[in-house]
Amino acid sequence: MDGSATSLGNAGTGTLVSLPATLIRGDGIGPEVTEATLRVLDAVGASFDWDEQVGGVTALESEGNPLPDGTVESIRRTRLALKGPLTTPVGTGFRSVNVALRREFALFANVRPVKSMVPGLRYDDVDIVLVRENTEGLYVGFEITIPVGDDRKAVAQSTAIVTRLGCERAVRFAFEYAIAHGRQRVTICHKANILKAVSGLFLDVGREVAEEYKGRIDVDDVIVDACAMKLVLDPSQFDVIVTTNMFGDILSDLMAGLIGGLGMAPGANIGEDVALFEAVHGSAPDIAGQGIANPTALILAACMMLDHVDEQGKATRIRTALEETIREGAQTTRDLGGNASTFEFADAVSRRLS
Ligand code: NAI
Ligand code: MG
């Protein structure tokens, strides 16, 4: 993102004078991993001027609305946000606030990098960036249930919407990202053999855009099910992957599994005007409130946010401290085989920064 047209940076001055940014602590483990992240940001001297807002179930309880106007207005003003996970009820209930935010601010590219940091796993050389189209496909939520006889939910229908514009801006972002970050190859991941219209359009547009980068960035393509198998078998064969919304959602969780789990995987939602940083994981209700969640994913998301505002130096220092703490292994959280709490881990990282 650094150096890209969407960067909100301060012209590389290297000084961050309390840049305004929106903070949403989120639901479930959100408040715990957010507090841990703020401690680490504090330790590195990254001074965002936080405008704290609410969202999700927390906001529904306090303000009667899972996405209050004040939250949307804050992000519109600051154009920069760090967000904890927000719970979305399964089946019935309100629609996803995460999806609503991505659509509201046209956050068309979701950048999800995975890089090996945890020792002793099956792979130690994973270094992949997945770029997910973030506003279209089946996730537009054009769904109906059709009653038959007494059965009110006899048939369900969902419509995927894919546009040339949506495909083009996501794929172009992936190629620009590849150039800006010294990557060699972009893999277009699709299901055009079956979904000939929606996925066919993504593949066609992807190949057209790739032509413009010929000689600079290599391109290939892969069908999504084979992609899942290849990722598990040998992740080192991938560099940058670009794909549509739902495939990206699923594959990015798979990729998190390659580097130690969801506690390790950050994401950036990028639009023309706004950038919103979060973990790939959700609110983890199974471990919420216990103080055992791994804050690495959100801390790494904060690093992506620092990169975005041209504070790469601070981002690199945090990543190094994280990696050292995890590789040393004395203060890691339970998901990584340790028994440190969320804050004990964050404090161990912070000590390496001071
Ligand atoms: P989840 O990502 O919250 O949890 C899946 C599994 O990973 C759980 O076993 C959990 O304990 C573990 N896990 C997740 N983050 C962890 C961490 N930081 N440290 C240690 N373990 C961690 O997925 P789930 O349970 O499917 O979703 C829960 C809620 O979160 C749902 O309401 C869902 O809609 C929402 N969600 C929100 C997202 C967002 O805000 N961007 C993204 C994904 C899900
Ligand atoms: Mg997901």
Coordinates of N, CA and C in Angstrom, one line a residue, residues 44-257:
V44 N 6.1 1.6 20.7 CA 6.9 2.0 19.6 C 6.8 3.5 19.3
G45 N 5.9 4.1 20.1 CA 5.8 5.6 19.9 C 5.0 6.0 18.7
A46 N 4.0 5.1 18.3 CA 3.1 5.5 17.2 C 1.9 6.2 17.8
S47 N 1.8 7.5 17.6 CA 0.8 8.3 18.2 C -0.4 8.6 17.3
F48 N -1.3 7.7 17.2 CA -2.5 8.0 16.5 C -3.4 8.8 17.4
D49 N -4.2 9.7 16.8 CA -5.2 10.5 17.6 C -6.5 9.8 17.5
W50 N -6.7 8.8 18.4 CA -7.9 7.9 18.3 C -9.2 8.6 18.5
D51 N -10.1 8.4 17.6 CA -11.5 8.7 17.8 C -12.2 7.4 18.1
E52 N -12.6 7.1 19.3 CA -13.1 5.8 19.6 C -14.6 5.7 19.3
Q53 N -15.0 4.7 18.6 CA -16.4 4.5 18.2 C -16.8 3.0 18.4
V54 N -18.1 2.7 18.3 CA -18.5 1.4 18.6 C -19.2 0.8 17.3
G55 N -19.2 -0.6 17.3 CA -19.9 -1.3 16.2 C -20.3 -2.7 16.6
G56 N -21.1 -3.3 15.8 CA -21.4 -4.7 16.1 C -22.4 -4.9 17.3
V57 N -22.3 -6.0 18.0 CA -23.2 -6.3 19.1 C -23.1 -5.3 20.2
T58 N -21.8 -4.9 20.4 CA -21.5 -3.9 21.5 C -22.4 -2.6 21.2
A59 N -22.4 -2.2 19.9 CA -23.1 -1.0 19.5 C -24.6 -1.2 19.6
L60 N -25.0 -2.4 19.2 CA -26.5 -2.7 19.3 C -27.0 -2.6 20.7
E61 N -26.2 -3.1 21.6 CA -26.5 -3.0 23.0 C -26.5 -1.6 23.6
S62 N -25.5 -0.8 23.2 CA -25.4 0.5 23.8 C -26.2 1.6 23.0
E63 N -26.3 1.4 21.7 CA -27.0 2.5 20.9 C -28.2 2.0 20.1
G64 N -28.5 0.7 20.2 CA -29.6 0.2 19.5 C -29.4 0.0 18.0
N65 N -28.1 0.1 17.5 CA -27.8 0.0 16.1 C -26.4 -0.6 16.0
P66 N -26.3 -1.7 15.2 CA -24.9 -2.3 15.1 C -23.9 -1.5 14.3
L67 N -24.4 -0.5 13.5 CA -23.5 0.4 12.8 C -24.0 1.8 13.0
P68 N -23.7 2.5 14.1 CA -24.2 3.8 14.4 C -23.7 4.8 13.4
D69 N -24.5 5.9 13.2 CA -24.1 7.0 12.2 C -22.8 7.6 12.7
G70 N -22.6 7.7 14.0 CA -21.4 8.3 14.5 C -20.1 7.6 14.1
T71 N -20.2 6.2 14.0 CA -19.1 5.4 13.6 C -18.8 5.6 12.1
V72 N -19.8 5.7 11.3 CA -19.6 5.9 9.9 C -19.0 7.3 9.6
E73 N -19.6 8.3 10.4 CA -19.1 9.7 10.2 C -17.6 9.8 10.6
S74 N -17.3 9.1 11.7 CA -15.9 9.2 12.2 C -14.9 8.7 11.1
I75 N -15.3 7.5 10.5 CA -14.4 6.9 9.5 C -14.3 7.8 8.3
R76 N -15.5 8.4 7.9 CA -15.5 9.3 6.8 C -14.5 10.5 7.0
R77 N -14.5 10.9 8.2 CA -13.6 12.1 8.6 C -12.1 11.7 8.6
T78 N -11.8 10.6 9.4 CA -10.4 10.2 9.6 C -9.8 9.5 8.4
R79 N -10.7 8.8 7.6 CA -10.3 8.0 6.5 C -9.3 6.8 6.8
L80 N -9.2 6.6 8.2 CA -8.2 5.6 8.6 C -8.8 4.9 9.9
A81 N -8.9 3.6 9.9 CA -9.5 2.9 11.0 C -8.8 1.6 11.4
L82 N -8.8 1.4 12.7 CA -8.3 0.1 13.3 C -9.5 -0.5 14.0
K83 N -9.8 -1.7 13.6 CA -11.1 -2.3 14.0 C -10.9 -3.7 14.6
G84 N -11.4 -3.9 15.8 CA -11.5 -5.3 16.3 C -12.6 -6.1 15.6
P85 N -12.7 -7.4 15.8 CA -13.8 -8.2 15.1 C -15.2 -7.8 15.6
L86 N -16.1 -7.9 14.7 CA -17.5 -7.6 15.1 C -18.3 -8.9 14.8
T87 N -19.2 -9.2 15.8 CA -20.0 -10.4 15.7 C -21.1 -10.2 14.7
T88 N -21.4 -11.2 13.9 CA -22.6 -11.2 13.0 C -23.4 -12.5 13.4
P89 N -24.6 -12.3 13.8 CA -25.5 -13.5 14.1 C -25.6 -14.4 12.9
V90 N -25.6 -15.7 13.1 CA -25.7 -16.7 12.0 C -27.2 -16.9 11.7
G91 N -27.5 -17.0 10.4 CA -28.9 -17.3 10.0 C -29.8 -16.1 10.0
T92 N -30.3 -15.7 11.2 CA -31.2 -14.6 11.2 C -30.5 -13.5 12.0
G93 N -31.1 -12.3 12.1 CA -30.5 -11.2 12.9 C -29.9 -10.2 11.9
F94 N -29.2 -9.2 12.4 CA -28.7 -8.1 11.5 C -27.7 -8.6 10.6
R95 N -27.5 -7.9 9.4 CA -26.5 -8.2 8.4 C -25.1 -7.8 8.9
S96 N -24.1 -8.4 8.3 CA -22.8 -8.2 8.7 C -22.4 -6.7 8.7
V97 N -21.9 -6.2 9.8 CA -21.4 -4.8 9.8 C -20.1 -4.7 9.1
N98 N -19.3 -5.8 9.1 CA -18.1 -5.8 8.4 C -18.3 -5.6 6.9
V99 N -19.3 -6.4 6.4 CA -19.6 -6.2 4.9 C -20.2 -4.8 4.7
A100 N -21.0 -4.3 5.6 CA -21.6 -3.0 5.4 C -20.5 -1.9 5.3
L101 N -19.5 -2.0 6.2 CA -18.4 -1.0 6.2 C -17.6 -1.1 4.9
R102 N -17.4 -2.3 4.4 CA -16.6 -2.5 3.2 C -17.4 -1.8 2.0
R103 N -18.7 -2.0 2.0 CA -19.5 -1.4 0.9 C -19.7 0.1 1.1
E104 N -19.9 0.5 2.3 CA -20.1 2.0 2.6 C -19.0 2.8 2.0
F105 N -17.7 2.3 2.3 CA -16.6 3.1 1.9 C -15.9 2.5 0.6
A106 N -16.6 1.7 -0.1 CA -16.0 1.0 -1.3 C -14.6 0.6 -1.1
L107 N -14.4 -0.2 0.0 CA -13.1 -0.8 0.3 C -12.9 -2.0 -0.5
F108 N -12.5 -1.8 -1.8 CA -12.6 -2.8 -2.8 C -11.6 -3.9 -2.7
A109 N -10.5 -3.6 -2.1 CA -9.4 -4.6 -2.0 C -9.2 -5.0 -0.5
N110 N -9.2 -6.3 -0.3 CA -8.8 -6.8 1.1 C -7.5 -7.5 1.0
V111 N -6.5 -7.0 1.6 CA -5.1 -7.5 1.5 C -4.8 -8.3 2.7
R112 N -4.6 -9.6 2.5 CA -4.3 -10.5 3.6 C -3.0 -11.3 3.4
P113 N -2.0 -10.8 4.1 CA -0.7 -11.4 3.9 C -0.5 -12.5 5.0
V114 N 0.2 -13.6 4.6 CA 0.6 -14.6 5.6 C 2.1 -14.9 5.5
K115 N 2.8 -14.9 6.6 CA 4.2 -15.0 6.6 C 4.6 -15.9 7.8
S116 N 5.4 -16.9 7.5 CA 5.8 -17.8 8.6 C 6.6 -17.0 9.7
M117 N 6.2 -17.3 11.0 CA 6.8 -16.7 12.1 C 6.9 -17.7 13.3
V118 N 6.0 -18.7 13.3 CA 5.9 -19.6 14.4 C 6.8 -20.8 14.1
P119 N 7.7 -21.1 15.0 CA 8.6 -22.3 14.7 C 7.9 -23.6 14.9
G120 N 8.4 -24.7 14.3 CA 7.9 -26.0 14.5 C 6.7 -26.4 13.8
L121 N 6.2 -25.6 12.8 CA 5.1 -25.9 12.1 C 5.5 -26.7 10.8
R122 N 4.5 -27.2 10.1 CA 4.9 -28.0 8.9 C 5.7 -27.2 7.9
Y123 N 5.4 -25.9 7.8 CA 6.1 -25.1 6.8 C 6.8 -23.9 7.6
D124 N 8.0 -23.5 7.1 CA 8.6 -22.4 7.7 C 8.9 -21.3 6.6
D125 N 8.4 -21.5 5.4 CA 8.7 -20.6 4.3 C 7.5 -20.0 3.6
V126 N 6.4 -19.9 4.4 CA 5.2 -19.3 3.8 C 5.3 -17.8 3.7
D127 N 5.0 -17.2 2.6 CA 5.1 -15.8 2.4 C 4.2 -15.4 1.2
I128 N 2.9 -15.4 1.5 CA 1.9 -15.2 0.4 C 1.0 -14.0 0.8
V129 N 0.6 -13.2 -0.3 CA -0.3 -12.1 0.0 C -1.6 -12.4 -0.9
L130 N -2.7 -12.6 -0.2 CA -3.9 -12.8 -0.9 C -4.7 -11.4 -1.0
V131 N -5.1 -11.1 -2.2 CA -5.9 -9.9 -2.5 C -7.3 -10.4 -2.8
R132 N -8.2 -10.0 -2.0 CA -9.6 -10.4 -2.1 C -10.5 -9.3 -2.6
E133 N -11.2 -9.5 -3.7 CA -12.2 -8.5 -4.1 C -13.2 -8.5 -2.9
N134 N -13.6 -7.2 -2.5 CA -14.1 -7.1 -1.2 C -15.6 -6.6 -1.1
T135 N -16.2 -6.3 -2.3 CA -17.5 -5.7 -2.2 C -18.6 -6.4 -3.0
E136 N -18.2 -7.5 -3.8 CA -19.1 -8.0 -4.8 C -19.3 -9.5 -4.5
G137 N -19.7 -10.2 -5.6 CA -19.9 -11.7 -5.5 C -21.2 -12.0 -4.7
L138 N -21.2 -13.2 -4.1 CA -22.3 -13.6 -3.3 C -22.5 -12.8 -2.1
Y139 N -21.5 -12.1 -1.6 CA -21.6 -11.4 -0.4 C -22.4 -10.1 -0.5
V140 N -22.9 -9.8 -1.7 CA -23.8 -8.6 -1.8 C -25.1 -8.9 -1.0
G141 N -25.4 -10.1 -0.8 CA -26.5 -10.5 0.1 C -27.9 -10.3 -0.6
F142 N -27.9 -10.5 -2.0 CA -29.2 -10.6 -2.7 C -29.7 -12.0 -2.5
E143 N -30.5 -12.2 -1.4 CA -30.9 -13.5 -1.1 C -32.4 -13.5 -0.8
I144 N -33.1 -14.6 -1.2 CA -34.5 -14.8 -0.9 C -34.7 -16.2 -0.5
T145 N -35.7 -16.4 0.3 CA -36.2 -17.8 0.5 C -37.6 -17.8 -0.1
I146 N -37.9 -18.9 -0.7 CA -39.2 -19.1 -1.5 C -40.0 -20.2 -0.8
P147 N -41.2 -19.8 -0.3 CA -42.0 -20.8 0.4 C -42.7 -21.7 -0.6
V148 N -42.8 -23.0 -0.2 CA -43.6 -23.9 -1.0 C -44.5 -24.7 0.0
G149 N -45.8 -24.5 -0.3 CA -46.7 -25.2 0.7 C -46.6 -24.5 2.1
D150 N -46.4 -25.4 3.0 CA -46.3 -24.9 4.4 C -44.9 -24.6 4.8
D151 N -44.0 -25.0 3.9 CA -42.5 -24.8 4.3 C -42.1 -23.4 3.8
R152 N -41.9 -22.5 4.8 CA -41.6 -21.1 4.4 C -40.2 -21.0 3.9
K153 N -39.4 -22.0 4.2 CA -38.0 -21.9 3.7 C -37.7 -23.1 2.8
A154 N -38.6 -23.4 1.9 CA -38.4 -24.6 1.0 C -37.3 -24.4 0.0
V155 N -37.1 -23.2 -0.5 CA -36.1 -23.0 -1.5 C -35.4 -21.7 -1.1
A156 N -34.1 -21.7 -1.3 CA -33.3 -20.5 -1.0 C -32.5 -20.1 -2.3
Q157 N -32.5 -18.8 -2.6 CA -31.8 -18.4 -3.8 C -30.9 -17.2 -3.4
S158 N -29.6 -17.2 -3.9 CA -28.7 -16.2 -3.7 C -28.1 -15.8 -5.1
T159 N -28.0 -14.5 -5.3 CA -27.5 -14.0 -6.5 C -26.1 -13.3 -6.4
A160 N -25.1 -13.8 -7.1 CA -23.8 -13.1 -7.1 C -23.8 -12.0 -8.1
I161 N -23.3 -10.8 -7.7 CA -23.1 -9.7 -8.6 C -21.6 -9.5 -8.8
V162 N -21.2 -9.5 -10.0 CA -19.8 -9.3 -10.3 C -19.7 -8.3 -11.4
T163 N -19.0 -7.2 -11.3 CA -18.9 -6.2 -12.3 C -17.5 -6.1 -12.9
R164 N -17.4 -5.7 -14.1 CA -16.1 -5.4 -14.8 C -15.2 -4.5 -13.9
L165 N -15.9 -3.4 -13.5 CA -15.2 -2.4 -12.6 C -14.6 -3.0 -11.4
G166 N -15.5 -3.8 -10.7 CA -15.1 -4.5 -9.5 C -13.9 -5.4 -9.7
C167 N -14.0 -6.2 -10.7 CA -12.9 -7.1 -11.0 C -11.6 -6.4 -11.3
E168 N -11.8 -5.3 -12.2 CA -10.6 -4.6 -12.7 C -9.9 -3.9 -11.5
R169 N -10.6 -3.3 -10.6 CA -9.9 -2.5 -9.6 C -9.2 -3.4 -8.6
A170 N -9.8 -4.6 -8.3 CA -9.2 -5.6 -7.4 C -7.9 -6.2 -8.0
V171 N -8.0 -6.6 -9.3 CA -6.9 -7.2 -10.0 C -5.8 -6.2 -10.2
R172 N -6.1 -5.0 -10.6 CA -5.1 -3.9 -10.8 C -4.4 -3.6 -9.4
F173 N -5.2 -3.6 -8.3 CA -4.6 -3.4 -7.0 C -3.5 -4.5 -6.7
A174 N -3.9 -5.7 -7.1 CA -3.0 -6.8 -6.8 C -1.7 -6.7 -7.6
F175 N -1.8 -6.3 -8.8 CA -0.6 -6.1 -9.6 C 0.3 -4.9 -9.1
E176 N -0.4 -3.8 -8.8 CA 0.3 -2.6 -8.2 C 1.0 -3.0 -6.9
Y177 N 0.2 -3.7 -6.1 CA 0.8 -4.2 -4.8 C 2.1 -5.0 -5.1
A178 N 2.0 -5.9 -6.1 CA 3.1 -6.8 -6.4 C 4.3 -6.0 -6.8
I179 N 4.1 -4.9 -7.6 CA 5.2 -4.1 -8.0 C 5.8 -3.3 -6.8
A180 N 4.9 -2.7 -6.0 CA 5.3 -1.9 -4.9 C 6.1 -2.7 -3.9
H181 N 5.8 -4.0 -3.8 CA 6.4 -4.8 -2.7 C 7.4 -5.9 -3.3
G182 N 7.9 -5.7 -4.5 CA 8.9 -6.5 -5.0 C 8.5 -8.0 -5.2
R183 N 7.2 -8.2 -5.5 CA 6.8 -9.5 -5.8 C 6.9 -9.9 -7.2
Q184 N 6.9 -11.2 -7.5 CA 7.2 -11.6 -8.9 C 6.0 -12.0 -9.7
R185 N 5.0 -12.6 -9.0 CA 3.9 -13.2 -9.8 C 2.6 -13.1 -9.1
V186 N 1.5 -12.9 -9.9 CA 0.2 -12.8 -9.4 C -0.6 -14.0 -10.0
T187 N -1.3 -14.8 -9.1 CA -2.1 -15.9 -9.5 C -3.6 -15.5 -9.4
I188 N -4.3 -15.6 -10.6 CA -5.7 -15.3 -10.6 C -6.4 -16.6 -10.2
C189 N -7.2 -16.6 -9.1 CA -7.9 -17.8 -8.6 C -9.4 -17.6 -8.9
H190 N -10.0 -18.7 -9.5 CA -11.3 -18.5 -10.0 C -12.1 -19.9 -10.0
K191 N -13.3 -19.9 -10.5 CA -14.0 -21.1 -10.7 C -14.8 -20.9 -12.1
A192 N -14.1 -20.5 -13.1 CA -14.7 -20.1 -14.4 C -15.2 -21.3 -15.1
N193 N -14.7 -22.5 -14.8 CA -15.2 -23.7 -15.4 C -16.6 -24.0 -15.1
I194 N -17.1 -23.6 -13.9 CA -18.5 -23.9 -13.5 C -19.3 -22.6 -13.5
L195 N -18.8 -21.6 -12.9 CA -19.5 -20.3 -12.8 C -19.0 -19.4 -14.0
K196 N -19.5 -19.8 -15.2 CA -19.0 -19.2 -16.4 C -19.2 -17.7 -16.5
A197 N -20.3 -17.2 -15.9 CA -20.6 -15.8 -16.0 C -19.8 -15.0 -15.0
V198 N -20.1 -15.3 -13.7 CA -19.5 -14.4 -12.7 C -18.0 -14.7 -12.5
S199 N -17.6 -15.9 -12.5 CA -16.1 -16.2 -12.3 C -15.4 -16.0 -13.7
G200 N -16.1 -16.3 -14.8 CA -15.6 -16.1 -16.1 C -15.2 -14.7 -16.3
L201 N -16.1 -13.8 -15.9 CA -15.8 -12.3 -16.0 C -14.5 -12.0 -15.2
F202 N -14.4 -12.5 -14.0 CA -13.2 -12.2 -13.2 C -11.9 -12.6 -13.9
L203 N -12.0 -13.9 -14.4 CA -10.8 -14.4 -15.1 C -10.5 -13.6 -16.4
D204 N -11.5 -13.3 -17.2 CA -11.3 -12.5 -18.4 C -10.6 -11.2 -18.1
V205 N -11.3 -10.4 -17.2 CA -10.7 -9.1 -16.8 C -9.3 -9.2 -16.2
G206 N -9.2 -10.3 -15.4 CA -7.9 -10.5 -14.8 C -6.8 -10.7 -15.8
R207 N -7.1 -11.5 -16.9 CA -6.1 -11.7 -17.9 C -5.8 -10.4 -18.7
E208 N -6.9 -9.6 -18.9 CA -6.7 -8.3 -19.6 C -5.8 -7.4 -18.9
V209 N -6.1 -7.3 -17.6 CA -5.2 -6.4 -16.7 C -3.8 -6.9 -16.7
A210 N -3.6 -8.2 -16.6 CA -2.3 -8.8 -16.6 C -1.4 -8.4 -17.8
E211 N -2.1 -8.3 -18.9 CA -1.4 -7.9 -20.2 C -0.6 -6.6 -20.0
E212 N -1.2 -5.7 -19.2 CA -0.6 -4.4 -19.0 C 0.7 -4.5 -18.2
Y213 N 0.8 -5.6 -17.5 CA 2.0 -5.7 -16.6 C 3.0 -6.7 -17.1
K214 N 2.8 -7.1 -18.4 CA 3.6 -8.1 -19.0 C 5.1 -7.7 -19.0
G215 N 6.0 -8.6 -18.6 CA 7.4 -8.2 -18.6 C 7.8 -7.7 -17.2
R216 N 6.8 -7.3 -16.4 CA 7.1 -6.7 -15.1 C 6.7 -7.7 -14.0
I217 N 5.5 -8.3 -14.1 CA 4.9 -9.2 -13.2 C 4.4 -10.4 -13.9
D218 N 4.8 -11.6 -13.5 CA 4.3 -12.8 -14.2 C 2.8 -13.1 -13.7
V219 N 2.1 -13.8 -14.5 CA 0.7 -14.1 -14.2 C 0.4 -15.6 -14.5
D220 N -0.4 -16.2 -13.7 CA -0.9 -17.5 -14.0 C -2.3 -17.6 -13.4
D221 N -3.0 -18.7 -13.6 CA -4.4 -18.8 -13.0 C -4.6 -20.2 -12.5
V222 N -5.5 -20.3 -11.6 CA -5.8 -21.6 -11.0 C -7.2 -21.7 -10.5
I223 N -7.8 -22.9 -10.7 CA -9.2 -23.1 -10.2 C -9.2 -23.2 -8.7
V224 N -10.2 -22.6 -8.0 CA -10.1 -22.4 -6.6 C -10.0 -23.7 -5.8
D225 N -10.6 -24.8 -6.2 CA -10.5 -26.0 -5.4 C -9.0 -26.6 -5.5
A226 N -8.5 -26.5 -6.7 CA -7.1 -27.0 -6.9 C -6.1 -26.0 -6.1
C227 N -6.5 -24.8 -6.1 CA -5.7 -23.8 -5.3 C -5.6 -24.2 -3.8
A228 N -6.8 -24.6 -3.3 CA -6.8 -25.0 -1.9 C -5.9 -26.2 -1.6
M229 N -5.9 -27.2 -2.5 CA -5.1 -28.3 -2.4 C -3.6 -27.9 -2.5
K230 N -3.3 -27.1 -3.5 CA -1.9 -26.7 -3.7 C -1.3 -25.9 -2.5
L231 N -2.2 -25.1 -2.0 CA -1.7 -24.3 -0.8 C -1.3 -25.2 0.4
V232 N -2.1 -26.2 0.6 CA -1.8 -27.2 1.7 C -0.6 -28.0 1.4
L233 N -0.4 -28.4 0.1 CA 0.7 -29.3 -0.3 C 2.0 -28.6 -0.3
D234 N 2.0 -27.4 -0.9 CA 3.3 -26.6 -1.0 C 3.0 -25.1 -1.2
P235 N 2.8 -24.4 -0.1 CA 2.5 -23.0 -0.2 C 3.6 -22.1 -0.8
S236 N 4.8 -22.7 -0.9 CA 5.9 -21.8 -1.4 C 5.7 -21.6 -2.9
Q237 N 4.8 -22.3 -3.5 CA 4.6 -22.1 -5.0 C 3.8 -20.8 -5.3
F238 N 3.3 -20.2 -4.2 CA 2.4 -19.0 -4.4 C 3.2 -17.7 -4.0
D239 N 2.8 -16.6 -4.6 CA 3.4 -15.3 -4.3 C 2.3 -14.4 -3.9
V240 N 1.6 -13.8 -5.0 CA 0.4 -13.0 -4.7 C -0.8 -13.7 -5.4
I241 N -1.9 -13.9 -4.6 CA -3.1 -14.5 -5.2 C -4.2 -13.4 -5.2
V242 N -4.9 -13.3 -6.3 CA -6.0 -12.4 -6.4 C -7.3 -13.2 -6.7
T243 N -8.4 -13.0 -6.0 CA -9.6 -13.8 -6.2 C -10.8 -13.0 -5.7
T244 N -12.0 -13.6 -6.0 CA -13.2 -13.0 -5.7 C -13.6 -13.1 -4.2
N245 N -14.6 -12.4 -3.8 CA -14.9 -12.2 -2.4 C -15.0 -13.5 -1.5
M246 N -15.9 -14.4 -1.9 CA -16.1 -15.6 -1.0 C -14.9 -16.5 -1.1
F247 N -14.3 -16.7 -2.3 CA -13.1 -17.6 -2.4 C -12.0 -17.0 -1.5
G248 N -11.9 -15.7 -1.5 CA -10.8 -15.0 -0.7 C -11.1 -15.2 0.7
D249 N -12.3 -15.1 1.1 CA -12.7 -15.3 2.5 C -12.2 -16.7 3.0
I250 N -12.6 -17.7 2.2 CA -12.3 -19.1 2.6 C -10.8 -19.4 2.6
L251 N -10.1 -19.0 1.4 CA -8.7 -19.3 1.3 C -7.8 -18.6 2.3
S252 N -8.3 -17.3 2.7 CA -7.4 -16.6 3.7 C -7.5 -17.3 5.0
D253 N -8.6 -17.9 5.4 CA -8.6 -18.7 6.7 C -7.7 -19.9 6.5
L254 N -7.7 -20.5 5.4 CA -6.9 -21.7 5.1 C -5.4 -21.3 5.2
M255 N -5.1 -20.1 4.6 CA -3.7 -19.6 4.6 C -3.3 -19.3 6.1
A256 N -4.2 -18.8 6.9 CA -3.8 -18.5 8.3 C -3.5 -19.8 9.0
G257 N -4.1 -20.9 8.6 CA -3.8 -22.2 9.2 C -2.4 -22.7 8.9

